[in-house]
PDB file of C-alpha atoms in Angstrom:
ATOM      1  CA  UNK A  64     100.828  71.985  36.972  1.00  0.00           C
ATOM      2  CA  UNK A  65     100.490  74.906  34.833  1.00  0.00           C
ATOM      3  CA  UNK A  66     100.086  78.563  35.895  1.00  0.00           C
ATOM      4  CA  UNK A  67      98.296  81.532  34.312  1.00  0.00           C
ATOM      5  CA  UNK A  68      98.142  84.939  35.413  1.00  0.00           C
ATOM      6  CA  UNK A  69      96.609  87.597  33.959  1.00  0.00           C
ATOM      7  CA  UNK A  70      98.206  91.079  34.639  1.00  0.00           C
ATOM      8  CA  UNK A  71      95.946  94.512  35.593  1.00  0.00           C
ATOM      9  CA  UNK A  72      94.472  95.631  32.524  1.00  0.00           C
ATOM     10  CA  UNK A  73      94.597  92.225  30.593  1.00  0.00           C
ATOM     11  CA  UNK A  74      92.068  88.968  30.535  1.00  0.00           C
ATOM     12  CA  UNK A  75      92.972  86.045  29.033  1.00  0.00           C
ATOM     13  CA  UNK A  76      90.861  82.763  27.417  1.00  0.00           C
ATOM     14  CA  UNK A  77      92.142  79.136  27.664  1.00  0.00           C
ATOM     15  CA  UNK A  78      90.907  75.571  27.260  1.00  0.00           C
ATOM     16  CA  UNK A  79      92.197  72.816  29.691  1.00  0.00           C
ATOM     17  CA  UNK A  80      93.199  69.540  28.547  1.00  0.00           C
ATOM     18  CA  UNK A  81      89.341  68.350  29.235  1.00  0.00           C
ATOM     19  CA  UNK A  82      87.685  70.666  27.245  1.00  0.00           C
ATOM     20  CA  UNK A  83      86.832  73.120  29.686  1.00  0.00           C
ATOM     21  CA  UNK A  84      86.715  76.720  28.367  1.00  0.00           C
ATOM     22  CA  UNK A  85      87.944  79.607  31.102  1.00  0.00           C
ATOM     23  CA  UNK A  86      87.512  83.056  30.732  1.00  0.00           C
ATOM     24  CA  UNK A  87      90.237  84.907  33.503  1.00  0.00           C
ATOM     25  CA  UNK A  88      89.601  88.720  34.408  1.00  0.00           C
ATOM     26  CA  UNK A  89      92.378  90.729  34.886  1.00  0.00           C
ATOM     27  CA  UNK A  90      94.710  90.156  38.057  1.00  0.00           C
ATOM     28  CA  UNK A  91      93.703  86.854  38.110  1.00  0.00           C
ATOM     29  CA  UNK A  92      95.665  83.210  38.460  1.00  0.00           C
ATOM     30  CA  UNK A  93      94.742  79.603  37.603  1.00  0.00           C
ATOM     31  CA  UNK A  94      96.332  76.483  38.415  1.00  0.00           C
ATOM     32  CA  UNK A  95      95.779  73.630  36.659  1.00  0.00           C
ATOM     33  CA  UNK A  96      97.273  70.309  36.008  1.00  0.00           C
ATOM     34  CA  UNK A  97      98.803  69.519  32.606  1.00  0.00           C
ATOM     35  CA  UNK A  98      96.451  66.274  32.836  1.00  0.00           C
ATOM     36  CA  UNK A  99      93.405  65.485  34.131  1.00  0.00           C
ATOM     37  CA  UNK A 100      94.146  61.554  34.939  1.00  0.00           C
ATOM     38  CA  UNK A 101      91.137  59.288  34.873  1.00  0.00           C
ATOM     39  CA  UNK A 102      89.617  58.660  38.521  1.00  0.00           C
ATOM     40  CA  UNK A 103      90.783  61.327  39.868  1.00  0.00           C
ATOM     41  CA  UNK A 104      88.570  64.650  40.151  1.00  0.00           C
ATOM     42  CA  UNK A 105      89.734  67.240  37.746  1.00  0.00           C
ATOM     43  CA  UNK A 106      90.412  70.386  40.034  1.00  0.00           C
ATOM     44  CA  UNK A 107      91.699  73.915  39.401  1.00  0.00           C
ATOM     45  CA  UNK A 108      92.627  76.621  41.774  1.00  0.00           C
ATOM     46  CA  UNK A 109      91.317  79.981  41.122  1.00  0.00           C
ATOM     47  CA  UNK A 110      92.702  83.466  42.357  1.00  0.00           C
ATOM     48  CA  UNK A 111      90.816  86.583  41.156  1.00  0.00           C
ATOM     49  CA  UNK A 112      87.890  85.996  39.090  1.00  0.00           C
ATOM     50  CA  UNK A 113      87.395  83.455  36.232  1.00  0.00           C
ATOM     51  CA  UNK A 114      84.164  82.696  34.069  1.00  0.00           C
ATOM     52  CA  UNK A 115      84.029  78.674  32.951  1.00  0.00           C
ATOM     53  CA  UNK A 116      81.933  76.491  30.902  1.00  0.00           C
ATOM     54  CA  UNK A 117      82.788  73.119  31.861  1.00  0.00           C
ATOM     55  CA  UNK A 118      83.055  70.111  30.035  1.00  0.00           C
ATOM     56  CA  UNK A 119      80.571  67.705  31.078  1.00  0.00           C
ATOM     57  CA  UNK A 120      82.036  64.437  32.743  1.00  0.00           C
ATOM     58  CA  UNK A 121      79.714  62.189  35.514  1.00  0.00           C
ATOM     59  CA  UNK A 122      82.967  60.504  35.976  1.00  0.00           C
ATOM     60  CA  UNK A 123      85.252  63.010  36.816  1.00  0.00           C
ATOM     61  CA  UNK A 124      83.773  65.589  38.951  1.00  0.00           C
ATOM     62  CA  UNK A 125      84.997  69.208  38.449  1.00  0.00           C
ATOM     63  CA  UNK A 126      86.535  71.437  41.121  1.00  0.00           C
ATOM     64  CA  UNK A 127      87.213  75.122  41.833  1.00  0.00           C
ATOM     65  CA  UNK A 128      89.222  75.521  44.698  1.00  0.00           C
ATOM     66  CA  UNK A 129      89.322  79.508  45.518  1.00  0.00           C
ATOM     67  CA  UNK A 130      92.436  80.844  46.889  1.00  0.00           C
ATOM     68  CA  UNK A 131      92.837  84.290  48.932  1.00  0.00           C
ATOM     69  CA  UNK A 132      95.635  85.618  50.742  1.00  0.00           C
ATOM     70  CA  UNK A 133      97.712  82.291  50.375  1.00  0.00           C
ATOM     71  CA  UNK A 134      95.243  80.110  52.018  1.00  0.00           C
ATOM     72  CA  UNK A 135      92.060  78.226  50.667  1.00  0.00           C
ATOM     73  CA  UNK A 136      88.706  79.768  50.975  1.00  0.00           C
ATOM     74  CA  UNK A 137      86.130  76.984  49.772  1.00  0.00           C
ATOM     75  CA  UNK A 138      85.337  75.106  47.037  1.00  0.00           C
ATOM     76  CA  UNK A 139      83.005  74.817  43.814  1.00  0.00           C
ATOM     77  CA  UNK A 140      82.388  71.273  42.392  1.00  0.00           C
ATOM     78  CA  UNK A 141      80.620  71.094  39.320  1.00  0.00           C
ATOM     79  CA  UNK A 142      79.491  68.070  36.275  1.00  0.00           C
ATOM     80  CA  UNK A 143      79.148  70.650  34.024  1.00  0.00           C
ATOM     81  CA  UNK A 144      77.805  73.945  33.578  1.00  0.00           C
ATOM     82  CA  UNK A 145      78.060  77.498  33.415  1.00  0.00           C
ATOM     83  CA  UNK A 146      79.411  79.828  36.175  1.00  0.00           C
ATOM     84  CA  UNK A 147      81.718  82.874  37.289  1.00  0.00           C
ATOM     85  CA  UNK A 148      83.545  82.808  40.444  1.00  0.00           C
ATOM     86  CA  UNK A 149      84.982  86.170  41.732  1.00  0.00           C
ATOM     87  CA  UNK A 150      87.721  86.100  44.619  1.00  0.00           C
ATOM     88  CA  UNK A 151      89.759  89.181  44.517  1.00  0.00           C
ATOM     89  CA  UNK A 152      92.053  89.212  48.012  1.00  0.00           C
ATOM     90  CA  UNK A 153      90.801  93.115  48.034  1.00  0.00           C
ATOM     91  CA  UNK A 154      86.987  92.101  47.998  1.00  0.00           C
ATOM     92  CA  UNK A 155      85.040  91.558  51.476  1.00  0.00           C
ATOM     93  CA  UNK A 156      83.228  88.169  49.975  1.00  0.00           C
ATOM     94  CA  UNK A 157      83.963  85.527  47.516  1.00  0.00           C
ATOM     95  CA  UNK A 158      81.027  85.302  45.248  1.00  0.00           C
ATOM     96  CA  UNK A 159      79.960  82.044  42.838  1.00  0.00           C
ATOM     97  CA  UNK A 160      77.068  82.998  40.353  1.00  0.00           C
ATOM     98  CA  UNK A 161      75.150  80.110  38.252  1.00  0.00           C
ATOM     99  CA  UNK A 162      74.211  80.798  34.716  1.00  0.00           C
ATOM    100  CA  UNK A 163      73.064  77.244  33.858  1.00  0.00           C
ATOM    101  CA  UNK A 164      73.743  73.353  35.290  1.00  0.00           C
ATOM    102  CA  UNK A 165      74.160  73.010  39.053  1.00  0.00           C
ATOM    103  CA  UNK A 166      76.983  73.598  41.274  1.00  0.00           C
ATOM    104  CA  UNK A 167      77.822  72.602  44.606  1.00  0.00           C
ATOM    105  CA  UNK A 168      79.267  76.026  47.091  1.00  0.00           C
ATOM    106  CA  UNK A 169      81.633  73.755  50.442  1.00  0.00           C
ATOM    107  CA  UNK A 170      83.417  75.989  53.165  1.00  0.00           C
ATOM    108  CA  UNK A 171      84.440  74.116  56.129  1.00  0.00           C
ATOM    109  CA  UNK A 172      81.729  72.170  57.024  1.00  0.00           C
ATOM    110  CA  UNK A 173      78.840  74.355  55.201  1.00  0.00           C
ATOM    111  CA  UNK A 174      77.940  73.821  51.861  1.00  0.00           C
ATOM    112  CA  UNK A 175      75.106  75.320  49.611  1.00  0.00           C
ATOM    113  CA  UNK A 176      73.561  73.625  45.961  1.00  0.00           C
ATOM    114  CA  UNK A 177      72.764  76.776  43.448  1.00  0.00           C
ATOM    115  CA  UNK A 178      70.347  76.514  40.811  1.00  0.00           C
ATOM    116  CA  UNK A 179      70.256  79.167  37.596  1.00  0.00           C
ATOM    117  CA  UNK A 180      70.584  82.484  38.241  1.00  0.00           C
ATOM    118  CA  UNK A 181      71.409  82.494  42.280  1.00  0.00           C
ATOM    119  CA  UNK A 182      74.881  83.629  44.094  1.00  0.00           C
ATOM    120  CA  UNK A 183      76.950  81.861  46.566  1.00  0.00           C
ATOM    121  CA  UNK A 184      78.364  84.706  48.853  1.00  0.00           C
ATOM    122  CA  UNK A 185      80.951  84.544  51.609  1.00  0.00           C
ATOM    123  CA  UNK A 186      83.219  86.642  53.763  1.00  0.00           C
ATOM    124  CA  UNK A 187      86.709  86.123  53.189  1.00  0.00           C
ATOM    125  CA  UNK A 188      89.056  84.929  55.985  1.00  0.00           C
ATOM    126  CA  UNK A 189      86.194  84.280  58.475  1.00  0.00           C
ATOM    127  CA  UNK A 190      84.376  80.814  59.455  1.00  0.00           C
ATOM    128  CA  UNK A 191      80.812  83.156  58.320  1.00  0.00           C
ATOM    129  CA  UNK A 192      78.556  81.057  56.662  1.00  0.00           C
ATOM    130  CA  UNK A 193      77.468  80.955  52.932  1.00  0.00           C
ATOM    131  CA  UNK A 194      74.610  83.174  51.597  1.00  0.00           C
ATOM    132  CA  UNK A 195      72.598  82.526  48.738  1.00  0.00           C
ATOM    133  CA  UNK A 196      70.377  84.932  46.788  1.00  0.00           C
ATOM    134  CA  UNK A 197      68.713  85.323  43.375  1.00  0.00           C
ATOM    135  CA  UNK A 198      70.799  87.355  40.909  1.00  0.00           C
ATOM    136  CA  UNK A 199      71.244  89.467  37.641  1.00  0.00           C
ATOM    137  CA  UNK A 200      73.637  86.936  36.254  1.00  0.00           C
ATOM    138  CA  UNK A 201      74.666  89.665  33.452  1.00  0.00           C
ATOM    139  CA  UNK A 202      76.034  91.826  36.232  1.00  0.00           C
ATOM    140  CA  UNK A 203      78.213  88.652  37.114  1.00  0.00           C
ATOM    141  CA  UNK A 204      79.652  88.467  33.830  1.00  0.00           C
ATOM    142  CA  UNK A 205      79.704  92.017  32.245  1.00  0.00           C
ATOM    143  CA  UNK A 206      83.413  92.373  32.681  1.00  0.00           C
ATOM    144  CA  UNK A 207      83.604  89.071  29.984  1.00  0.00           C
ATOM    145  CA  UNK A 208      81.225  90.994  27.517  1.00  0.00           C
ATOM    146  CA  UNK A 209      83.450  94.461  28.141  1.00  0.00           C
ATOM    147  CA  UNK A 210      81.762  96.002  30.624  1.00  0.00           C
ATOM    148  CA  UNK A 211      81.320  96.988  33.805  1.00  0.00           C
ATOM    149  CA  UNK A 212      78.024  96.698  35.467  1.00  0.00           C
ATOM    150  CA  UNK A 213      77.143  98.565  38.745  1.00  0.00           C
ATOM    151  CA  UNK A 214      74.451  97.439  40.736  1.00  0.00           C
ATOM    152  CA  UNK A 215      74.103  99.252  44.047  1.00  0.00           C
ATOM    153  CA  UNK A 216      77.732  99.650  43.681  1.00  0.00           C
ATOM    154  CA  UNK A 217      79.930 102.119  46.380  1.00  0.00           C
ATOM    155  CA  UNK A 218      82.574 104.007  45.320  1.00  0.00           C
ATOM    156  CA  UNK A 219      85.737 101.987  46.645  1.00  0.00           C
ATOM    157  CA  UNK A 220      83.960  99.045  44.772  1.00  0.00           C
ATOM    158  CA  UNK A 221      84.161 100.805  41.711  1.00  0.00           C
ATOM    159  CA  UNK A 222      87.400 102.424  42.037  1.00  0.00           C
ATOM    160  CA  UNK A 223      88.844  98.625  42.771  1.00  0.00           C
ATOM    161  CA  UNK A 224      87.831  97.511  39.524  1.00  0.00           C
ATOM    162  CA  UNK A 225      89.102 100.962  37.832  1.00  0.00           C
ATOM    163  CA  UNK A 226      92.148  99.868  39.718  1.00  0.00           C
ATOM    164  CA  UNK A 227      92.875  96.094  38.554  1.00  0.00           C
ATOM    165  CA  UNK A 228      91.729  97.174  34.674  1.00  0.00           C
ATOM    166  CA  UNK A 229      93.368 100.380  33.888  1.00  0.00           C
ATOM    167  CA  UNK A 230      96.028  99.281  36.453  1.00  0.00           C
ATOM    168  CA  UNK A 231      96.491 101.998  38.526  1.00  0.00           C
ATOM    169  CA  UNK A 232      96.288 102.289  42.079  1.00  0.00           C
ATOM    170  CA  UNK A 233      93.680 104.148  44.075  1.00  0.00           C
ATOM    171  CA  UNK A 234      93.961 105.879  47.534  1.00  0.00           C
ATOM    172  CA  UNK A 235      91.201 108.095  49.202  1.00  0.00           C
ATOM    173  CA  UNK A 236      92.102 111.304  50.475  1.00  0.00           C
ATOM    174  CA  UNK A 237      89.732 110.987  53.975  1.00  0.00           C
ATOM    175  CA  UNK A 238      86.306 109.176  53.629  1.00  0.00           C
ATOM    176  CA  UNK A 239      85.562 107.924  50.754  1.00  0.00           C
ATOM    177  CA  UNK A 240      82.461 109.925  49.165  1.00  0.00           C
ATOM    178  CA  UNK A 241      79.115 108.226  50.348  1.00  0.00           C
ATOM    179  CA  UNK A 242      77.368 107.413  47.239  1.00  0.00           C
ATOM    180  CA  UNK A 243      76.094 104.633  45.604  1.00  0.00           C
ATOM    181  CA  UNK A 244      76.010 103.965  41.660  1.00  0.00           C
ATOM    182  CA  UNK A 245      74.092 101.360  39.344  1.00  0.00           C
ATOM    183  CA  UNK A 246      74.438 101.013  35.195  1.00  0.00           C
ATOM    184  CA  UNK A 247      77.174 100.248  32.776  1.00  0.00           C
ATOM    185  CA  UNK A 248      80.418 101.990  31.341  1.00  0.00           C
ATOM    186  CA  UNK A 249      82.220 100.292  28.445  1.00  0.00           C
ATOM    187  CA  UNK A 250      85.689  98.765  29.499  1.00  0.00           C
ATOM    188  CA  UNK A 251      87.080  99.835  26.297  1.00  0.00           C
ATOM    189  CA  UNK A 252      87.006 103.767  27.137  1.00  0.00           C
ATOM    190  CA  UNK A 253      89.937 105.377  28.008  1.00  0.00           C
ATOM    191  CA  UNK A 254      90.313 105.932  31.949  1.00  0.00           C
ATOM    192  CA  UNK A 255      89.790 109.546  31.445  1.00  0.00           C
ATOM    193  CA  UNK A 256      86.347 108.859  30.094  1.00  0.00           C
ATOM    194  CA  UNK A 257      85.479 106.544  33.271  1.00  0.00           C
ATOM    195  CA  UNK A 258      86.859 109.261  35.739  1.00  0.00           C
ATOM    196  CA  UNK A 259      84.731 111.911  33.755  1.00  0.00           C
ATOM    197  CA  UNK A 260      81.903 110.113  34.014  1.00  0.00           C
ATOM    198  CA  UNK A 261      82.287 109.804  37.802  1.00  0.00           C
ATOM    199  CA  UNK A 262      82.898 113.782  38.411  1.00  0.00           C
ATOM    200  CA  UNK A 263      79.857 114.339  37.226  1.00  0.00           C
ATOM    201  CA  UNK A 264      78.579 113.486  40.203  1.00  0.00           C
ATOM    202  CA  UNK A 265      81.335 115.529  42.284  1.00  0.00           C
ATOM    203  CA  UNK A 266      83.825 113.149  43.250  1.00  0.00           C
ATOM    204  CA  UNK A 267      87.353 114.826  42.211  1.00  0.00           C
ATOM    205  CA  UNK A 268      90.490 113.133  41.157  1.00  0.00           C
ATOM    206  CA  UNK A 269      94.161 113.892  41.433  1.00  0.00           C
ATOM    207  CA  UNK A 270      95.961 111.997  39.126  1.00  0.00           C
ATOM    208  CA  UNK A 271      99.732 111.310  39.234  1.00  0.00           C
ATOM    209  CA  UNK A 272     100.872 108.640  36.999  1.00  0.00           C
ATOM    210  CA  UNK A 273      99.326 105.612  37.879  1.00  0.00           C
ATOM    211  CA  UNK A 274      98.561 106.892  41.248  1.00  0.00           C
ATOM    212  CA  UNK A 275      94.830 108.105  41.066  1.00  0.00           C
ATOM    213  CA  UNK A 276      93.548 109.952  44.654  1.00  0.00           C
ATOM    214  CA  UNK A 277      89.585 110.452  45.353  1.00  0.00           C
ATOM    215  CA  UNK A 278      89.707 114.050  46.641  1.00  0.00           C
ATOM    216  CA  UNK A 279      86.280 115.160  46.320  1.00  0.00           C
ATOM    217  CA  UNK A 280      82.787 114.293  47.958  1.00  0.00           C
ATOM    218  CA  UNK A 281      79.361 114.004  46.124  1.00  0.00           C
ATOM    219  CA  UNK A 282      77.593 117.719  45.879  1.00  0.00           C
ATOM    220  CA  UNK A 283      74.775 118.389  47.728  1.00  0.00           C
ATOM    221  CA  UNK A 284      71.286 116.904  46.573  1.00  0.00           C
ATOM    222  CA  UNK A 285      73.253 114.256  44.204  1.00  0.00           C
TER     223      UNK A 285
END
């Protein structure tokens, strides 16, 4: 098997040895065998979050099998298609979103078929069952494109993705401000910009390093 990992602040494209194309985000790892052999299911394990366009196969079935704190956490089986799968160990929920073809969402004994433009979601490390919903599949896949995309987005939420691609790490000084954002902010500005951006809306940062602390809450009437 091979192993790629992507550091914080890095993302990293690859084609496997079928053809598949993968897209990893940063702080992400993917196993994969050297060799798909014939009759066997071609299957990958994901940690993090990856974007794929698979190689389409009848034959040989195509598997994600999503990993999170060292033990497996469902599966995604695919022919081929289009799809991002995000697993970070520090989310709440593993999330699969569909951008074309049809995949297959298995924990345990539940399992859920997506069609274009819905999202598998699950809690991580629980037996909950597997929630699907309709989707703004360019919110799934903004990070790819350079961006990040809020969409009813808290403030730890977005500090954990300040945190894995300027890689720093984040603490809150008490509660964490109540407030919740939506829109876009170029990955490509500096962190300064992003942290400007956000204390215009009063949250305050102490920065030491790479250590960043939320200080501040949201003004009144914002």
């Amino acid at each position: 098997w091979n192993t790629i990992n992507t550091p914080r602040g890095a993302q990293y494209e690859l084609v496997l040895p079928d053809g598949t194309h993968v897209w990893l985000n940063s702080a992400s790892t993917l196993k994969y065998p050297v060799v798909f052999n014939k009759g066997t299911d071609r299957k990958v394990i994901l940690s993090g979050e990856a974007y794929f366009e698979v190689a389409a196969s009848a034959q040989q079935p195509f598997k994600v099998a999503v990993r999170t704190h060292n033990s497996d956490d469902g599966e995604v089986k695919v022919l081929g298609t289009r799809f991002n799968i995000m697993a970070y160990e520090d989310e709440a929920a593993v999330r699969t979103t569909l951008l074309e073809g049809s995949v297959i969402v298995s924990r345990a004994n539940n399992s859920r078929k997506l069609t274009p433009g819905q999202q598998a979601i699950f809690p991580q490390g629980t037996t909950g069952s597997i929630r699907v919903e309709d989707t703004d599949t360019e919110i799934a896949i903004a990070w790819k494109k350079g961006f990040f995309r809020f969409d009813q987005c808290s403030v730890p939420a977005i500090m954990r993705q300040i945190s894995r691609w300027y890689d720093v790490d984040i603490s809150f000084d008490g509660a964490s401000p109540d407030i919740i954002f939506g829109g876009g902010i170029d990955r490509s500005l500096p962190l300064s910009g992003i942290l400007g951006a956000l204390e215009k809306y009063g949250i305050r940062f102490e920065t030491d390093g790479k250590k960043i602390r939320v200080t501040g809450k949201p003004v009144s009437g914002i």
